[in-house]
Every structure is written in C-alpha cells, then in structure tokens.
Amino acid sequence: MLKDHVDAAQESQSEPPGWLGAAGGFVAGVVTVGCAEFLAGVFLRQGWSDGTPSPVLAVGGAFIDRTPPWLKTFAVDNFGTNDKHVLLGGIAVVLVLLSLLIGWLLRRYFTAALALFVVLIAVAAAAVTSRPHAGVIDLVPLLAGAVGGLATLHLWRDNVLADAARPTGFAATRRSVLVGGGAALGAALLGVLGRAWSESARAVQSARAAFVMPRVPKARQVTVPEGASVGVSGVTPYIVPNGSFYRIDTALVVPQVDPASWKLRVTGMVDHEIEIDWNTLLSKPMQEAMVTLMCVSNEVGGHLNGNAIWTGWPVRELLAQAGVQPGADMVLSRSVDGFTAGTPLGAMTDDRNALIAVAMNGEALPAEHGFPVRLVVPGLYGYVSATKWLTELKLTTFEKDQGYWTPRGWSPLGPVKTASRIDVPHGGAKVDAGMVAVAGVAWRQHVGISKVQVRVDGGAWQDAQLGAGANADVWRQWVFEWNAKRGHHTLTVRAVDKRGEVQIAASAPPAPNGSTGYHSISVTVR
C-alpha cells in the first residue's frame, strides 16, 4: 500500500520531456521577435522613428560595424552580394538555438532561463541604441516584444509543462501546444507584415516612376565609342545593365529615401554651409560621365566592378559655391544609414568627373544603388568614395576624421590598381583545338589602359587586341586570338597602364588597399 502511494506520488511529479520545454522557448522567441518586428514596421511606416527599431536589423548592423577586414573579405569571397542574406540567416539560426536552450532550461532552471532571456534583450537593446539616428523610442518595439516573450515563458511553464507533469495531462498539454503553435504562427506573420511595412517604398517607387531625366547639355554628354566591344560572347558587357551591377555596402536592408524630404548639407571647413533639396539639385547643370566603379574587396579575377553612364552635378561646382577653406584635404561623405567615406579633396575638385549622381544608365538610380543621390568618384575604390543615399559632405582633414572602413583596418587612401581579368573561356573550360578567342576586361581608372598581354603556359607575353576606350576612367575590353593545341594549358593575363606601369605580379589579398596579382585560368583543349 505504501509502495502504491510512493509510485503515485512519483508519477504525479514526473518531469516533462526536454523537447516540450524547448518548444516553449521557440514559441517565446517567435513571439518576441514577431511582435518587435511588427511594431518596428509600424513605427517606421508612421514616421515615429529615424533609427533602426528592428532588433534583428540592429543586431545585424552592429555586427557589420564590428566586422574585421579578414571576415569581410571571407564573406565577400564566399557569398558575394548574398553576404547580407547569409548574415540574416545566421542571426535567425542563432536566435532559434538560443530560444531552444532557454526553453530547455525552463523545465528545471527557470531563473537561468530568465537570465539568458534578459541578456539577449540587453544585447539587442545595445544594438538598437548604437544605430545612426537612434532615440529612446526605438527601444519600444523591442521592450514590447520582450514583455510578450516573458509572458509566453511564464504561461508555458505554469500550464504546458505543469500539465505534462501530470499523468492525466496529455489532452491539456496537446491543446496548449496547439495554442502555442498558433501563437507562434500568428507572431511570425505579424513580424513578416511589420518587415514588409518597414520596407515598403511606395513614396520611393512613385518618385522613381515619376523621375524625368534632367537635361544634359550636349557638351556634357557621353557616348559609347564605336569598337568598344570586342564582340566576343561571354565577355562582361562594356556598359553593365543596372540589374546586373554589383552591390557591396554596409546597409543590411536597402534604405528607402523619399526625395521629397531629402536634403544634402555641405558642412565643416567651408566659408558658408549649404543645404540643397531634391528640386534644387535637379535644377543644376548636369554632367554625364562614363565611369567604372570598383570594390576594394574584389579578388584577382573577381567581378565586383562595373561600368555605367552616370548623370549628376559635378561635386567641384557645389564645393566652389561653399568655398573650401585652406587646410582641408578630405571630404567626409555621409549616408542616411550612417556609413561614411573619406575622399581626398583633390579627387572632388580636379578635372575628373566626380558627380553627385541622380541617374544610372539613363534612368533614376535604383534604390540599391543609392536612390535618390549617390557619389561617383573616378579612380578610387568605393570604400573611400562611392557613398550611396548621400546626405552630407563635410570638409575636413585626414588628421581629424576617418571614413567608416579606416578604423577597421583599411587604408585611408584607395586609388584603384591596374588589373585585368579573363572572362572567356572560363576556368576549367574545355575548348576545341584551333583558334580560340581569349577575352576579358582590364582597368586602371583615371589613368587608363594602354596594353593587355596574354601568355600561354608561362611562355612569352603576347599583345592582345584592345577595344576602343572612352576615357581614362573606363575599363577596356580585350581579345587574344589563341591557336590552341590539344592538352591542358594555363592562360595568364596582365595589363599595362598609360603611364607604362605594368600590373603588379605579386599576389596580395584585398586588405588593406586592394588585391594584386595576375589572373590565370586552366583550360583543356580537345
């Protein structure tokens, strides 16, 4: 009899399975994030926040801000322009794993579960407050989500886990789990809705649709020269279409900037500060410029570059109106997302066409390429010049200020280096014996390319045929007619700039100021 009572007592106090506790942590995590993302979307849609109230995006942005050069290079090399999607996916995986751990702790170590939950909220809060233009109001969505998550943890422990510990609690547990699953699904849908709201760009889409290309005087127009293309299939287009143009920046989500509220300020070491709006900018005498842009993270043979026809107002004309004071040697440009680039003042005021650009290849800038306004500066890597979603130009010095990437280990100056790439045939290709067109592109922005040479299997360098060049700021296509013999072969390319300087042969990684080395591929001739 006594044994029966003991068995009954033990049975009535049986511990719920670990998976059930973990499920509660998952539900609480989804409720927290879903509610926070929904409210963040509401805040952004209503214009109540100028910061980053989304905890997920804030954490991602804070992570990007603290990314060391080697990790940035690794991400770009392995994921290319999908690096931000990978980061968001990684954040989601970490959140799921930590939520499951909190739920597992919930069964027996409730205090530890709460402590871990609070730590996660504190980390997210620190990230939210660290973002550009952050205010106290940006914490409201996160704190509201945290309240929902804490309530879910308490309810799951006091109801689901308590029911599961009773011998007759199976039906109640099943109902609770179903209700919890429904709550998680509802919170997830709310989060998706909030994200869609925060990313909705109706004003931006309308402004782009209504955009009329500003008039450019004939003397300031550019055209693609006849013979610029070598006519080989597979070579990178001389003018890269907007939809194919590479995108590398620090914005985890593309900023949506309404031109109706956009302003550009010129501050710092100037005789008088200037502020212009969208209509004022469009009224200025516009200039077209054909410019090849280049990301400093581009590996030898990489494709993080592109050529386009940009339309905008020359920066030097705006700076002349502001009156640059003696001693200034840098223009610190600022984006709406907080990114900054430190550009040598000379690159903004000399005869190159550094532009405050509003259009790309004959249409309004795409949102992901800086709409409504970005900088285009020939001859410099993008990390020191190509600021998108531009809002400020500060005249300063390299001694006083630094751009975003400089304190993270990258050089303060970023002149583009001479480089060349084989586009066709691709590495590992199999081609037929006979005449084979080996072709690609070569560049040395703001200096120009005078010669491209190819060698086969380490033999003598042979001159390739160059396509016509538009100007010194644009890459050139090239083609080499190779009489291919059967077997395995290695093809290598190098370029010579218009100063007579040969491309650097020694291999070097992108950090801290751009990769070097010759691009080689291996092919099999049948």
Short mmCIF file of C-alpha atoms in Angstrom, two decimals:
data_model
loop_
_atom_site.label_atom_id
_atom_site.label_comp_id
_atom_site.label_asym_id
_atom_site.label_seq_id
_atom_site.Cartn_x
_atom_site.Cartn_y
_atom_site.Cartn_z
CA MET A 1 0.00 0.00 0.00
CA LEU A 2 2.77 2.39 0.94
CA LYS A 3 4.56 1.45 -2.26
CA ASP A 4 1.46 2.36 -4.29
CA HIS A 5 1.32 5.80 -2.68
CA VAL A 6 5.04 6.40 -3.36
CA ASP A 7 4.66 5.30 -7.00
CA ALA A 8 1.64 7.54 -7.43
CA ALA A 9 3.50 10.49 -5.95
CA GLN A 10 6.49 9.91 -8.20
CA GLU A 11 4.22 9.53 -11.22
CA SER A 12 2.36 12.73 -10.38
CA GLN A 13 5.68 14.61 -10.28
CA SER A 14 7.21 13.17 -13.46
CA GLU A 15 9.40 15.59 -15.38
CA PRO A 16 8.09 16.77 -18.79
CA PRO A 17 10.20 15.82 -21.82
CA GLY A 18 13.01 18.12 -22.86
CA TRP A 19 11.59 18.73 -26.32
CA LEU A 20 8.44 20.20 -24.78
CA GLY A 21 10.41 22.78 -22.84
CA ALA A 22 12.49 23.63 -25.92
CA ALA A 23 9.27 24.10 -27.88
CA GLY A 24 8.17 26.68 -25.32
CA GLY A 25 11.42 28.57 -25.75
CA PHE A 26 10.93 28.54 -29.52
CA VAL A 27 7.38 29.91 -29.19
CA ALA A 28 8.58 32.63 -26.81
CA GLY A 29 11.38 33.58 -29.21
CA VAL A 30 8.99 33.84 -32.16
CA VAL A 31 6.54 35.92 -30.11
CA THR A 32 9.35 38.26 -29.00
CA VAL A 33 10.80 38.80 -32.45
CA GLY A 34 7.45 38.81 -34.25
CA CYS A 35 5.92 41.44 -32.01
CA ALA A 36 9.07 43.58 -32.05
CA GLU A 37 9.35 43.44 -35.86
CA PHE A 38 5.67 44.25 -36.29
CA LEU A 39 5.88 47.31 -34.05
CA ALA A 40 9.15 48.37 -35.68
CA GLY A 41 7.36 48.32 -39.03
CA VAL A 42 4.53 50.41 -37.60
CA PHE A 43 6.97 52.96 -36.15
CA LEU A 44 8.83 53.31 -39.44
CA ARG A 45 5.65 53.45 -41.51
CA GLN A 46 4.23 56.19 -39.29
CA GLY A 47 7.49 58.13 -39.24
CA TRP A 48 7.88 57.81 -35.47
CA SER A 49 11.44 56.57 -35.71
CA ASP A 50 14.53 57.76 -37.57
CA GLY A 51 16.70 54.93 -36.27
CA THR A 52 16.60 51.14 -36.54
CA PRO A 53 13.84 49.92 -34.22
CA SER A 54 14.02 46.40 -35.68
CA PRO A 55 16.14 44.37 -33.23
CA VAL A 56 17.15 41.88 -35.93
CA LEU A 57 18.41 44.56 -38.29
CA ALA A 58 20.02 46.48 -35.45
CA VAL A 59 21.98 43.41 -34.33
CA GLY A 60 22.97 42.72 -37.93
CA GLY A 61 24.06 46.31 -38.47
CA ALA A 62 26.07 46.33 -35.26
CA PHE A 63 27.74 43.09 -36.35
CA ILE A 64 28.68 44.59 -39.72
CA ASP A 65 30.11 47.65 -37.97
CA ARG A 66 32.45 45.41 -35.99
CA THR A 67 33.45 43.12 -38.84
CA PRO A 68 37.26 42.85 -39.13
CA PRO A 69 38.81 43.06 -42.62
CA TRP A 70 39.57 39.34 -42.83
CA LEU A 71 35.95 38.41 -42.09
CA LYS A 72 34.61 40.98 -44.57
CA THR A 73 36.89 39.56 -47.24
CA PHE A 74 35.85 36.00 -46.37
CA ALA A 75 32.15 36.89 -46.61
CA VAL A 76 32.50 38.67 -49.94
CA ASP A 77 34.73 35.94 -51.39
CA ASN A 78 32.41 33.12 -50.40
CA PHE A 79 28.97 34.71 -50.60
CA GLY A 80 29.46 37.72 -52.89
CA THR A 81 26.45 40.01 -52.99
CA ASN A 82 24.48 37.45 -50.93
CA ASP A 83 26.57 38.18 -47.84
CA LYS A 84 23.76 40.10 -46.14
CA HIS A 85 21.25 37.28 -46.72
CA VAL A 86 23.74 34.89 -45.16
CA LEU A 87 24.17 37.20 -42.17
CA LEU A 88 20.40 37.43 -41.60
CA GLY A 89 20.14 33.66 -41.93
CA GLY A 90 22.92 33.23 -39.40
CA ILE A 91 21.17 35.57 -36.96
CA ALA A 92 17.97 33.54 -37.36
CA VAL A 93 19.80 30.27 -36.67
CA VAL A 94 21.46 31.68 -33.55
CA LEU A 95 18.14 33.04 -32.27
CA VAL A 96 16.44 29.68 -32.79
CA LEU A 97 19.21 27.79 -31.00
CA LEU A 98 19.24 30.20 -28.05
CA SER A 99 15.43 30.09 -27.84
CA LEU A 100 15.52 26.30 -27.70
CA LEU A 101 18.15 26.46 -24.96
CA ILE A 102 16.03 28.89 -22.94
CA GLY A 103 13.06 26.55 -23.28
CA TRP A 104 15.11 23.53 -22.23
CA LEU A 105 16.30 25.41 -19.14
CA LEU A 106 12.69 26.37 -18.42
CA ARG A 107 11.84 22.91 -17.07
CA ARG A 108 14.24 22.86 -14.13
CA TYR A 109 16.25 26.09 -14.14
CA PHE A 110 13.67 28.83 -14.55
CA THR A 111 15.93 31.55 -13.14
CA ALA A 112 18.72 30.66 -15.55
CA ALA A 113 16.25 30.70 -18.45
CA LEU A 114 15.04 34.18 -17.47
CA ALA A 115 18.61 35.41 -17.04
CA LEU A 116 19.60 34.25 -20.53
CA PHE A 117 16.46 35.82 -22.00
CA VAL A 118 17.23 39.16 -20.31
CA VAL A 119 20.84 39.06 -21.56
CA LEU A 120 19.63 38.59 -25.13
CA ILE A 121 17.23 41.52 -24.79
CA ALA A 122 20.03 43.67 -23.35
CA VAL A 123 22.31 42.82 -26.28
CA ALA A 124 19.55 43.70 -28.74
CA ALA A 125 18.84 46.95 -26.88
CA ALA A 126 22.50 47.92 -27.05
CA ALA A 127 22.47 47.26 -30.79
CA VAL A 128 19.30 49.33 -31.32
CA THR A 129 20.70 52.32 -29.44
CA SER A 130 24.01 52.10 -31.32
CA ARG A 131 22.44 52.65 -34.74
CA PRO A 132 22.54 56.03 -36.52
CA HIS A 133 19.78 58.48 -35.51
CA ALA A 134 18.71 56.18 -32.65
CA GLY A 135 16.37 57.51 -29.99
CA VAL A 136 14.73 56.14 -26.86
CA ILE A 137 11.55 55.49 -28.83
CA ASP A 138 13.42 52.89 -30.91
CA LEU A 139 13.52 50.63 -27.84
CA VAL A 140 9.73 50.45 -27.54
CA PRO A 141 9.20 47.64 -30.12
CA LEU A 142 11.94 45.53 -28.54
CA LEU A 143 10.64 46.03 -24.99
CA ALA A 144 7.08 45.24 -26.08
CA GLY A 145 8.30 42.08 -27.72
CA ALA A 146 10.25 41.19 -24.58
CA VAL A 147 7.12 41.52 -22.45
CA GLY A 148 5.30 39.18 -24.82
CA GLY A 149 8.17 36.70 -24.71
CA LEU A 150 8.37 36.72 -20.91
CA ALA A 151 4.63 36.22 -20.64
CA THR A 152 4.88 33.28 -23.03
CA LEU A 153 7.63 31.67 -20.94
CA HIS A 154 5.59 32.01 -17.75
CA LEU A 155 2.44 30.63 -19.35
CA TRP A 156 4.32 27.72 -20.89
CA ARG A 157 5.92 26.78 -17.58
CA ASP A 158 2.76 27.19 -15.49
CA ASN A 159 0.42 25.49 -17.95
CA VAL A 160 2.03 23.32 -20.60
CA LEU A 161 4.92 21.95 -18.54
CA ALA A 162 2.77 21.66 -15.43
CA ASP A 163 0.08 19.73 -17.36
CA ALA A 164 2.70 17.47 -18.90
CA ALA A 165 3.94 16.53 -15.44
CA ARG A 166 0.51 15.12 -14.51
CA PRO A 167 -0.48 11.61 -15.56
CA THR A 168 -3.82 12.84 -16.89
CA GLY A 169 -2.46 15.98 -18.53
CA PHE A 170 -1.89 14.68 -22.05
CA ALA A 171 -5.03 16.19 -23.55
CA ALA A 172 -4.46 19.54 -21.87
CA THR A 173 -0.82 19.52 -22.97
CA ARG A 174 -1.80 18.81 -26.55
CA ARG A 175 -4.28 21.68 -26.53
CA SER A 176 -1.69 24.02 -25.03
CA VAL A 177 0.93 23.03 -27.57
CA LEU A 178 -1.54 23.65 -30.39
CA VAL A 179 -2.42 27.04 -28.93
CA GLY A 180 1.27 27.87 -28.53
CA GLY A 181 1.94 26.83 -32.12
CA GLY A 182 -0.89 29.07 -33.28
CA ALA A 183 0.51 31.96 -31.26
CA ALA A 184 3.96 31.44 -32.79
CA LEU A 185 2.48 31.34 -36.28
CA GLY A 186 0.48 34.50 -35.65
CA ALA A 187 3.51 36.31 -34.23
CA ALA A 188 5.61 35.22 -37.20
CA LEU A 189 3.01 36.56 -39.61
CA LEU A 190 2.93 39.83 -37.69
CA GLY A 191 6.70 40.04 -37.96
CA VAL A 192 6.57 39.44 -41.70
CA LEU A 193 3.88 42.13 -42.02
CA GLY A 194 5.94 44.58 -40.00
CA ARG A 195 9.03 43.89 -42.11
CA ALA A 196 7.01 44.42 -45.28
CA TRP A 197 5.67 47.69 -43.91
CA SER A 198 9.10 48.94 -42.91
CA GLU A 199 10.49 48.05 -46.33
CA SER A 200 7.51 49.38 -48.24
CA ALA A 201 8.74 52.06 -50.58
CA ARG A 202 5.57 53.47 -52.07
CA ALA A 203 6.87 57.03 -51.97
CA VAL A 204 10.22 55.93 -53.34
CA GLN A 205 8.65 53.79 -56.05
CA SER A 206 6.36 56.63 -57.05
CA ALA A 207 9.25 59.09 -57.13
CA ARG A 208 11.34 56.78 -59.30
CA ALA A 209 8.39 56.19 -61.63
CA ALA A 210 7.83 59.93 -61.95
CA PHE A 211 11.53 60.69 -62.41
CA VAL A 212 12.33 62.62 -65.59
CA MET A 213 15.92 62.54 -66.75
CA PRO A 214 17.38 66.03 -66.26
CA ARG A 215 18.56 67.81 -69.36
CA VAL A 216 22.28 67.47 -70.02
CA PRO A 217 23.92 69.99 -72.36
CA LYS A 218 25.39 68.32 -75.44
CA ALA A 219 28.89 69.32 -74.42
CA ARG A 220 28.43 67.38 -71.19
CA GLN A 221 27.04 64.20 -72.74
CA VAL A 222 29.00 60.98 -73.33
CA THR A 223 28.58 58.15 -75.82
CA VAL A 224 29.95 54.62 -76.06
CA PRO A 225 32.73 54.73 -78.66
CA GLU A 226 32.44 52.57 -81.75
CA GLY A 227 34.55 49.46 -81.32
CA ALA A 228 34.42 49.50 -77.52
CA SER A 229 33.10 45.94 -77.57
CA VAL A 230 35.37 43.22 -78.98
CA GLY A 231 32.31 41.23 -79.97
CA VAL A 232 33.13 38.04 -78.04
CA SER A 233 30.23 36.21 -76.41
CA GLY A 234 30.60 35.89 -72.66
CA VAL A 235 32.72 38.99 -72.10
CA THR A 236 31.39 41.34 -69.43
CA PRO A 237 29.23 43.99 -71.19
CA TYR A 238 31.00 47.27 -71.78
CA ILE A 239 28.06 49.01 -70.08
CA VAL A 240 26.71 46.81 -67.30
CA PRO A 241 22.90 46.84 -67.00
CA ASN A 242 21.57 48.24 -63.73
CA GLY A 243 20.06 44.91 -62.71
CA SER A 244 23.43 43.16 -63.11
CA PHE A 245 25.59 45.82 -61.48
CA TYR A 246 27.43 44.60 -58.40
CA ARG A 247 26.27 45.80 -54.99
CA ILE A 248 28.51 45.97 -51.94
CA ASP A 249 27.65 48.25 -49.00
CA THR A 250 27.04 48.17 -45.25
CA ALA A 251 23.25 48.52 -45.43
CA LEU A 252 21.62 45.30 -44.20
CA VAL A 253 18.34 46.48 -45.73
CA VAL A 254 18.23 48.95 -48.62
CA PRO A 255 17.35 52.42 -47.25
CA GLN A 256 14.17 53.89 -48.70
CA VAL A 257 14.74 57.62 -49.05
CA ASP A 258 11.88 59.80 -50.23
CA PRO A 259 13.36 62.56 -52.42
CA ALA A 260 10.61 64.92 -51.24
CA SER A 261 12.26 65.01 -47.81
CA TRP A 262 15.87 64.52 -48.94
CA LYS A 263 18.49 67.16 -48.16
CA LEU A 264 22.22 67.43 -48.84
CA ARG A 265 24.30 69.52 -46.47
CA VAL A 266 27.83 70.85 -47.04
CA THR A 267 29.50 71.45 -43.68
CA GLY A 268 32.88 71.73 -41.99
CA MET A 269 35.79 73.78 -43.30
CA VAL A 270 33.80 75.95 -45.70
CA ASP A 271 33.18 79.67 -45.93
CA HIS A 272 29.46 79.10 -45.58
CA GLU A 273 27.44 75.93 -45.14
CA ILE A 274 24.99 74.94 -47.85
CA GLU A 275 21.84 72.84 -47.82
CA ILE A 276 20.07 71.84 -51.03
CA ASP A 277 16.93 69.80 -51.66
CA TRP A 278 15.94 67.46 -54.48
CA ASN A 279 14.38 70.08 -56.75
CA THR A 280 17.36 72.38 -56.31
CA LEU A 281 19.76 69.60 -57.25
CA LEU A 282 17.78 68.70 -60.37
CA SER A 283 17.87 72.32 -61.48
CA LYS A 284 21.68 72.37 -61.61
CA PRO A 285 23.65 71.96 -64.86
CA MET A 286 24.05 68.20 -65.18
CA GLN A 287 27.01 66.20 -66.46
CA GLU A 288 27.18 62.68 -67.87
CA ALA A 289 30.21 60.57 -67.02
CA MET A 290 31.14 57.05 -68.06
CA VAL A 291 32.89 55.60 -65.01
CA THR A 292 33.94 52.11 -63.96
CA LEU A 293 33.42 51.54 -60.23
CA MET A 294 35.43 49.03 -58.25
CA CYS A 295 35.04 47.41 -54.82
CA VAL A 296 38.25 47.09 -52.81
CA SER A 297 37.15 43.58 -51.79
CA ASN A 298 37.49 42.37 -55.37
CA GLU A 299 39.85 39.40 -55.58
CA VAL A 300 42.10 38.88 -58.58
CA GLY A 301 39.76 37.72 -61.35
CA GLY A 302 36.70 38.80 -59.35
CA HIS A 303 33.59 40.54 -60.67
CA LEU A 304 32.98 43.22 -58.03
CA ASN A 305 33.24 46.01 -60.56
CA GLY A 306 31.07 47.54 -63.23
CA ASN A 307 30.89 50.28 -65.82
CA ALA A 308 27.93 52.64 -66.24
CA ILE A 309 26.94 56.05 -67.57
CA TRP A 310 26.16 58.27 -64.59
CA THR A 311 24.29 61.57 -64.63
CA GLY A 312 24.72 64.19 -61.94
CA TRP A 313 26.06 67.53 -60.82
CA PRO A 314 29.86 67.83 -60.53
CA VAL A 315 30.91 67.91 -56.89
CA ARG A 316 33.50 70.58 -57.59
CA GLU A 317 30.76 73.04 -58.56
CA LEU A 318 28.94 72.55 -55.26
CA LEU A 319 32.17 72.85 -53.26
CA ALA A 320 33.07 76.01 -55.14
CA GLN A 321 29.79 77.55 -54.01
CA ALA A 322 30.52 76.59 -50.40
CA GLY A 323 34.07 77.93 -50.53
CA VAL A 324 36.63 75.41 -49.27
CA GLN A 325 38.88 76.80 -46.56
CA PRO A 326 42.69 76.39 -46.61
CA GLY A 327 43.94 73.26 -44.83
CA ALA A 328 41.05 70.99 -45.80
CA ASP A 329 42.24 67.84 -47.54
CA MET A 330 39.32 65.43 -47.16
CA VAL A 331 35.63 65.30 -47.96
CA LEU A 332 33.83 63.06 -45.48
CA SER A 333 30.62 61.95 -47.16
CA ARG A 334 27.78 60.53 -45.09
CA SER A 335 24.92 58.17 -45.94
CA VAL A 336 21.49 58.03 -44.33
CA ASP A 337 22.46 54.66 -42.81
CA GLY A 338 25.50 56.15 -41.05
CA PHE A 339 28.18 54.98 -43.48
CA THR A 340 30.98 57.46 -44.16
CA ALA A 341 33.76 57.66 -46.73
CA GLY A 342 36.83 59.85 -46.58
CA THR A 343 37.72 61.07 -50.06
CA PRO A 344 40.80 63.15 -50.90
CA LEU A 345 39.66 66.67 -51.64
CA GLY A 346 41.67 66.73 -54.85
CA ALA A 347 39.59 63.90 -56.31
CA MET A 348 36.50 66.04 -55.78
CA THR A 349 37.86 69.25 -57.24
CA ASP A 350 40.18 68.28 -60.11
CA ASP A 351 39.14 67.72 -63.73
CA ARG A 352 37.77 64.21 -63.20
CA ASN A 353 34.00 63.91 -63.27
CA ALA A 354 33.25 63.32 -59.59
CA LEU A 355 29.46 63.53 -59.51
CA ILE A 356 26.55 63.93 -57.15
CA ALA A 357 24.73 61.35 -59.24
CA VAL A 358 20.96 61.06 -59.67
CA ALA A 359 20.78 58.65 -62.62
CA MET A 360 22.43 55.47 -63.87
CA ASN A 361 22.36 54.33 -67.48
CA GLY A 362 19.60 56.73 -68.43
CA GLU A 363 17.20 56.17 -65.55
CA ALA A 364 16.79 57.09 -61.89
CA LEU A 365 19.25 55.38 -59.59
CA PRO A 366 17.93 52.02 -58.40
CA ALA A 367 17.22 52.03 -54.65
CA GLU A 368 20.00 49.51 -54.04
CA HIS A 369 22.46 51.79 -55.84
CA GLY A 370 21.69 54.88 -53.81
CA PHE A 371 18.40 56.48 -54.90
CA PRO A 372 17.87 59.36 -54.83
CA VAL A 373 21.50 60.53 -54.70
CA ARG A 374 24.95 58.94 -54.51
CA LEU A 375 28.58 59.85 -55.12
CA VAL A 376 30.57 58.64 -58.12
CA VAL A 377 34.29 59.40 -57.98
CA PRO A 378 36.57 58.01 -60.71
CA GLY A 379 39.85 56.35 -59.80
CA LEU A 380 39.12 55.38 -56.19
CA TYR A 381 37.81 52.20 -54.61
CA GLY A 382 34.22 52.50 -53.43
CA TYR A 383 35.02 52.33 -49.72
CA VAL A 384 36.62 55.78 -49.88
CA SER A 385 34.34 57.40 -52.42
CA ALA A 386 31.10 55.75 -53.57
CA THR A 387 28.71 56.79 -50.81
CA LYS A 388 25.09 55.86 -51.55
CA TRP A 389 21.97 57.56 -50.15
CA LEU A 390 24.09 60.69 -49.71
CA THR A 391 23.09 63.29 -47.10
CA GLU A 392 26.22 65.24 -46.14
CA LEU A 393 29.59 66.40 -47.43
CA LYS A 394 31.87 67.53 -44.63
CA LEU A 395 35.08 69.37 -45.49
CA THR A 396 37.73 68.25 -43.02
CA THR A 397 41.19 66.67 -42.80
CA PHE A 398 42.53 63.13 -42.70
CA GLU A 399 44.14 64.02 -39.37
CA LYS A 400 40.80 64.89 -37.75
CA ASP A 401 38.37 62.42 -39.33
CA GLN A 402 38.19 58.88 -40.68
CA GLY A 403 35.81 57.13 -43.02
CA TYR A 404 33.87 54.05 -41.93
CA TRP A 405 36.42 51.43 -43.01
CA THR A 406 39.68 53.13 -41.98
CA PRO A 407 39.49 52.35 -38.23
CA ARG A 408 38.54 48.81 -39.24
CA GLY A 409 41.94 48.19 -40.78
CA TRP A 410 41.63 49.52 -44.34
CA SER A 411 43.89 52.20 -45.81
CA PRO A 412 42.64 55.80 -45.67
CA LEU A 413 43.51 56.26 -49.36
CA GLY A 414 42.18 53.89 -52.01
CA PRO A 415 43.45 54.53 -55.55
CA VAL A 416 42.40 51.73 -57.90
CA LYS A 417 45.25 49.48 -59.02
CA THR A 418 45.91 48.25 -62.53
CA ALA A 419 44.21 44.89 -63.06
CA SER A 420 42.87 42.60 -65.76
CA ARG A 421 40.56 39.60 -65.95
CA ILE A 422 39.90 36.69 -68.30
CA ASP A 423 36.15 36.30 -68.85
CA VAL A 424 36.23 33.69 -71.62
CA PRO A 425 36.93 30.88 -71.68
CA HIS A 426 36.15 30.33 -68.02
CA GLY A 427 38.45 28.42 -65.74
CA GLY A 428 38.20 24.66 -66.20
CA ALA A 429 36.56 25.01 -69.63
CA LYS A 430 37.02 22.50 -72.43
CA VAL A 431 37.55 24.02 -75.87
CA ASP A 432 38.22 22.65 -79.33
CA ALA A 433 41.67 22.84 -80.89
CA GLY A 434 42.20 25.70 -83.32
CA MET A 435 41.65 29.44 -82.99
CA VAL A 436 40.11 30.30 -79.60
CA ALA A 437 39.10 33.81 -78.53
CA VAL A 438 40.51 34.58 -75.10
CA ALA A 439 38.87 37.78 -73.90
CA GLY A 440 38.09 39.91 -70.89
CA VAL A 441 38.42 43.39 -69.39
CA ALA A 442 41.25 45.49 -67.95
CA TRP A 443 41.16 48.69 -65.91
CA ARG A 444 43.15 51.43 -64.23
CA GLN A 445 40.60 54.13 -63.53
CA HIS A 446 41.71 57.73 -64.01
CA VAL A 447 44.94 56.58 -65.69
CA GLY A 448 43.76 54.29 -68.47
CA ILE A 449 44.97 51.09 -70.11
CA SER A 450 47.47 51.11 -72.99
CA LYS A 451 48.16 47.41 -73.41
CA VAL A 452 46.94 43.96 -72.41
CA GLN A 453 49.12 40.88 -72.79
CA VAL A 454 48.48 37.15 -72.55
CA ARG A 455 50.87 34.25 -72.10
CA VAL A 456 50.29 30.55 -72.51
CA ASP A 457 51.89 28.03 -70.14
CA GLY A 458 54.42 30.55 -68.83
CA GLY A 459 55.72 31.45 -72.30
CA ALA A 460 56.36 34.85 -73.81
CA TRP A 461 53.87 37.66 -73.31
CA GLN A 462 51.83 38.38 -76.45
CA ASP A 463 49.79 41.51 -77.13
CA ALA A 464 46.00 41.27 -77.16
CA GLN A 465 43.75 43.46 -79.26
CA LEU A 466 42.10 46.27 -77.29
CA GLY A 467 38.58 47.52 -77.75
CA ALA A 468 38.17 51.26 -78.16
CA GLY A 469 38.46 53.29 -74.96
CA ALA A 470 36.03 56.02 -73.97
CA ASN A 471 38.22 57.74 -71.40
CA ALA A 472 40.77 57.01 -68.70
CA ASP A 473 38.06 56.29 -66.13
CA VAL A 474 36.59 53.33 -68.03
CA TRP A 475 37.73 49.73 -68.39
CA ARG A 476 38.61 48.30 -71.78
CA GLN A 477 37.62 45.01 -73.33
CA TRP A 478 40.37 42.96 -74.97
CA VAL A 479 40.67 39.79 -77.05
CA PHE A 480 43.58 37.48 -77.84
CA GLU A 481 43.30 35.00 -80.72
CA TRP A 482 44.95 31.83 -79.45
CA ASN A 483 45.91 28.95 -81.72
CA ALA A 484 45.08 26.27 -79.18
CA LYS A 485 46.79 22.87 -79.27
CA ARG A 486 45.47 19.71 -77.63
CA GLY A 487 46.25 19.24 -73.94
CA HIS A 488 45.97 21.11 -70.65
CA HIS A 489 47.05 24.74 -70.68
CA THR A 490 47.32 27.74 -68.37
CA LEU A 491 46.39 31.20 -69.62
CA THR A 492 47.57 34.32 -67.79
CA VAL A 493 46.77 37.99 -68.42
CA ARG A 494 48.36 41.26 -67.38
CA ALA A 495 47.76 44.92 -68.23
CA VAL A 496 49.93 47.98 -68.72
CA ASP A 497 48.57 51.42 -67.87
CA LYS A 498 49.01 54.60 -69.89
CA ARG A 499 51.96 55.63 -67.72
CA GLY A 500 53.79 52.50 -68.87
CA GLU A 501 53.49 50.81 -65.47
CA VAL A 502 52.91 47.06 -65.63
CA GLN A 503 50.28 45.43 -63.44
CA ILE A 504 51.74 44.19 -60.14
CA ALA A 505 52.65 40.50 -60.41
CA ALA A 506 52.98 39.72 -56.69
CA SER A 507 49.82 38.25 -55.18
CA ALA A 508 48.21 40.19 -52.34
CA PRO A 509 44.76 39.98 -50.70
CA PRO A 510 42.21 42.81 -50.87
CA ALA A 511 43.01 44.14 -47.39
CA PRO A 512 44.14 46.76 -46.71
CA ASN A 513 44.12 48.58 -50.08
CA GLY A 514 43.19 46.23 -52.93
CA SER A 515 44.32 42.87 -54.28
CA THR A 516 47.20 42.38 -56.73
CA GLY A 517 48.48 39.56 -58.93
CA TYR A 518 47.93 38.14 -62.38
CA HIS A 519 44.69 36.34 -63.24
CA SER A 520 45.29 32.82 -64.55
CA ILE A 521 42.93 30.06 -65.67
CA SER A 522 43.38 26.45 -66.73
CA VAL A 523 41.64 25.03 -69.79
CA THR A 524 41.59 21.73 -71.62
CA VAL A 525 41.90 21.69 -75.40
CA ARG A 526 40.26 18.73 -77.12
#
